[in-house]
Amino acid sequence: MRDKSWPELVGIQVKSVLQLKNVHKAFSGVPALAGVDAALPENSYISLLGPSGSGKTTLLRVIAGFEQPDGGEILFAGQRIDGVPPHERGIGFVFQNFALFPHLSVAENIAFGLENRAVDPVTDTRVVAAKVRDIIGLVGLSGLEGRAVTQISGGQKQRVALARTLVTEPSMVLLDEPLGALDANLRTRMRGELRTIRERCGVTFLHVTGSETEALAMGDTVLVLDRGRIAQSADAGTLYGRPASADVARFLNCYNIFSGAISDDAFESPVGRLALGGAQQKSGEPAYAIRYDRVAIRPLHASAAGDEVRIEASFVASEYSGAAINSFFTLDDGRVFEVETHLSHAAPETFEEKARYALVWKREDALVFV
Amino acid sequence: MTMVATSDDTPVETAAPSTRRQPDRTALLLAPGVLWMLLFLVAPILMMVYVSFWTQTTFKIEPTLTLKSWVTFFSSDTYLGALWTTIRIWLIVLASTLLVGYPAALFVGLFVKNKTLSTALLVLCVIPFWTSFLIRVLAWRPMLGKEGAINMILMKIGVITQPIEVLLFSELSVIIGMTQIYCVFMVGPIAFMLGRIDPSVIEAAQDLGASFWRIFRTIILPLSMPGVVVGAIFVSVMVLGEFATSAALSGRKVNLLGNIIVTQVGSLKWAFAAVAGVVLTVLMGAVVAALLRVVDLKKEL
């Protein structure tokens, strides 16, 4: 159950548009993709999350056809496409740096694919103009048609890059860290826009990102890529609540993770025995994970209730982010433990630096990897 | 437009307080260059124009103003012929350096992905410059001569039975020599512009379905045009002022304006030489101005 993606979980039959079977790719002996298996559903927004060096750009370039895989199969709409040149795949690619044609105007950039593709180019300038006008309206660039692409802002460039791909009506669009080059404000706004644009077009977007918040916020399905393999494929809620392994939990950046081993009714961790009671997840690498926001900070003299786990730590610092406050503690083995307190639940408390506190959570809130 | 305006605002404001000391330093920094250009460029050109109106007799020249030298120049078949030959050879060499240079630059600047290797290849292009210009020109003689390398090889393998005489001491040999010598000035700027093209721009064009030739015509060629123009200016200016290659490789059959000037100066006919010089300068100015019309270099570079 847990390894399935959300359409299968909720029992909807969704046709997969792209299937990857055991895709391998190495660069001068160093493996970048070590057997990627995935099936991407049609008409959905998929985010591909991976830390830098996990092979996410390589995977995207292999799907697009800019790199050839060393082994494995890539099926697109039921057809094998490994070996097919990029432009015959029906897959659009949006580059991280946008890769706009610097000598052409906004409209000329968008019309490029229609006019210049080798297969079935559109020669009727009125048809081109109409299509370009439609797509410019769709991505919200009206009024900028004649501008040089060197004279528009980052967000506008992003839209041109997207429009340039969408106007050729691809069955799928690959976006390589599309928001990476934008500033924080614009990034948040473009998230919503990208999703809206995708819904209007009805094609699958595969969005590569290194940011867990972006991946969770945008993806109907989130794929987590780790060391050249798909570590998990799930909807955002499942992924956040039930990461498939300690490594995935680490990328999500919302879990305190202890390594150790299970003995009888407890988890032997470097900070002591942690009582079991919550969900257990098969992953091959034993670990104990507790979400930042499931931990309560109490005075040292407070003792734990029967269904609670309690450890002690010294307070280091806290970071205020408006709706929440993140407090950092050092454990006895020197590691940092993070607690997120939502301020809608309680007014911010002040803690004394270097003083010891009890950190307490419910047994059932912990996720144990076995 | 608004974006340009806002980005311009800040530097102007921050620069304002230091402008008071700026003028003296600017003048100081400009002085050597301006002095040099006045002494060795502006003054000689003015002198040349002035001398072209002096009165020339067989043995001496007098500063009495006359149009005689100009009339002689434009009514003489020799001089007009030289002007025409200069223009013809310039156009042919410009075309041939572009024809040989562009593919080479395309390879070095675009197809070689490794930056170190492409720099090394550009350095290789410059290696012939380690020998003097004259040696390089003269080295074509044993290559192209009646009993030169090319004729000997062609005869050995039986392609020809008689040596090809037109190879040396002809317009062809001058064109071959000039193309070889000036080609690198075409390769350099073009390779530089091609090297600046973001590889993902070409990938994007590929992804949008364009074939290689389409991408070349619509993306690569327009983006490399500033390089072509700069290369063409280099080659044009040097070929228009040429005299040594034609003297060494044409057996005095090809007379360029440069050769006319050398001969006239040699026989102390300063006024004629000055006329030819003025004509040549005007021609060069027109050519450079025309080339700069092709591409807005200030915008592109």
mmCIF file of N, CA and C in Angstrom, chain B residues 51-56 66-74 79 270-272 275:
data_model
loop_
_atom_site.group_PDB
_atom_site.id
_atom_site.type_symbol
_atom_site.label_atom_id
_atom_site.label_comp_id
_atom_site.label_asym_id
_atom_site.label_seq_id
_atom_site.Cartn_x
_atom_site.Cartn_y
_atom_site.Cartn_z
ATOM 1 N N VAL B 51 49.118 67.646 -49.041
ATOM 2 C CA VAL B 51 50.162 67.343 -50.023
ATOM 3 C C VAL B 51 49.558 66.903 -51.363
ATOM 4 N N SER B 52 48.357 66.246 -51.277
ATOM 5 C CA SER B 52 47.767 65.761 -52.527
ATOM 6 C C SER B 52 47.415 66.912 -53.477
ATOM 7 N N PHE B 53 47.390 68.125 -52.938
ATOM 8 C CA PHE B 53 47.095 69.292 -53.802
ATOM 9 C C PHE B 53 48.352 70.073 -54.176
ATOM 10 N N TRP B 54 49.518 69.573 -53.810
ATOM 11 C CA TRP B 54 50.755 70.272 -54.169
ATOM 12 C C TRP B 54 51.090 70.045 -55.632
ATOM 13 N N THR B 55 52.010 70.908 -56.137
ATOM 14 C CA THR B 55 52.409 70.801 -57.543
ATOM 15 C C THR B 55 53.618 69.882 -57.658
ATOM 16 N N GLN B 56 53.462 68.869 -58.501
ATOM 17 C CA GLN B 56 54.509 67.848 -58.632
ATOM 18 C C GLN B 56 55.171 68.022 -59.986
ATOM 19 N N THR B 66 47.225 72.836 -56.461
ATOM 20 C CA THR B 66 46.739 72.521 -57.803
ATOM 21 C C THR B 66 45.934 71.234 -57.755
ATOM 22 N N LEU B 67 45.043 71.032 -58.738
ATOM 23 C CA LEU B 67 44.253 69.803 -58.800
ATOM 24 C C LEU B 67 44.883 68.789 -59.738
ATOM 25 N N LYS B 68 46.066 69.098 -60.233
ATOM 26 C CA LYS B 68 46.671 68.307 -61.303
ATOM 27 C C LYS B 68 46.815 66.826 -60.950
ATOM 28 N N SER B 69 47.290 66.563 -59.737
ATOM 29 C CA SER B 69 47.509 65.169 -59.328
ATOM 30 C C SER B 69 46.187 64.410 -59.300
ATOM 31 N N TRP B 70 45.147 65.093 -58.810
ATOM 32 C CA TRP B 70 43.821 64.452 -58.750
ATOM 33 C C TRP B 70 43.300 64.147 -60.143
ATOM 34 N N VAL B 71 43.460 65.118 -61.061
ATOM 35 C CA VAL B 71 42.999 64.904 -62.432
ATOM 36 C C VAL B 71 43.759 63.745 -63.059
ATOM 37 N N THR B 72 45.084 63.729 -62.843
ATOM 38 C CA THR B 72 45.899 62.642 -63.397
ATOM 39 C C THR B 72 45.424 61.295 -62.866
ATOM 40 N N PHE B 73 45.166 61.249 -61.558
ATOM 41 C CA PHE B 73 44.762 59.978 -60.946
ATOM 42 C C PHE B 73 43.473 59.454 -61.576
ATOM 43 N N PHE B 74 42.462 60.349 -61.687
ATOM 44 C CA PHE B 74 41.155 59.872 -62.137
ATOM 45 C C PHE B 74 41.033 59.796 -63.654
ATOM 46 N N TYR B 79 45.825 53.990 -62.641
ATOM 47 C CA TYR B 79 45.390 54.231 -61.266
ATOM 48 C C TYR B 79 43.979 53.731 -61.013
ATOM 49 N N TRP B 270 55.478 62.489 -54.334
ATOM 50 C CA TRP B 270 54.682 62.583 -53.105
ATOM 51 C C TRP B 270 53.240 62.943 -53.359
ATOM 52 N N ALA B 271 52.990 63.823 -54.304
ATOM 53 C CA ALA B 271 51.621 64.279 -54.544
ATOM 54 C C ALA B 271 50.727 63.133 -55.017
ATOM 55 N N PHE B 272 51.238 62.345 -55.979
ATOM 56 C CA PHE B 272 50.468 61.198 -56.462
ATOM 57 C C PHE B 272 50.210 60.201 -55.341
ATOM 58 N N VAL B 275 47.487 61.434 -53.188
ATOM 59 C CA VAL B 275 46.162 61.263 -53.795
ATOM 60 C C VAL B 275 45.689 59.825 -53.576
#
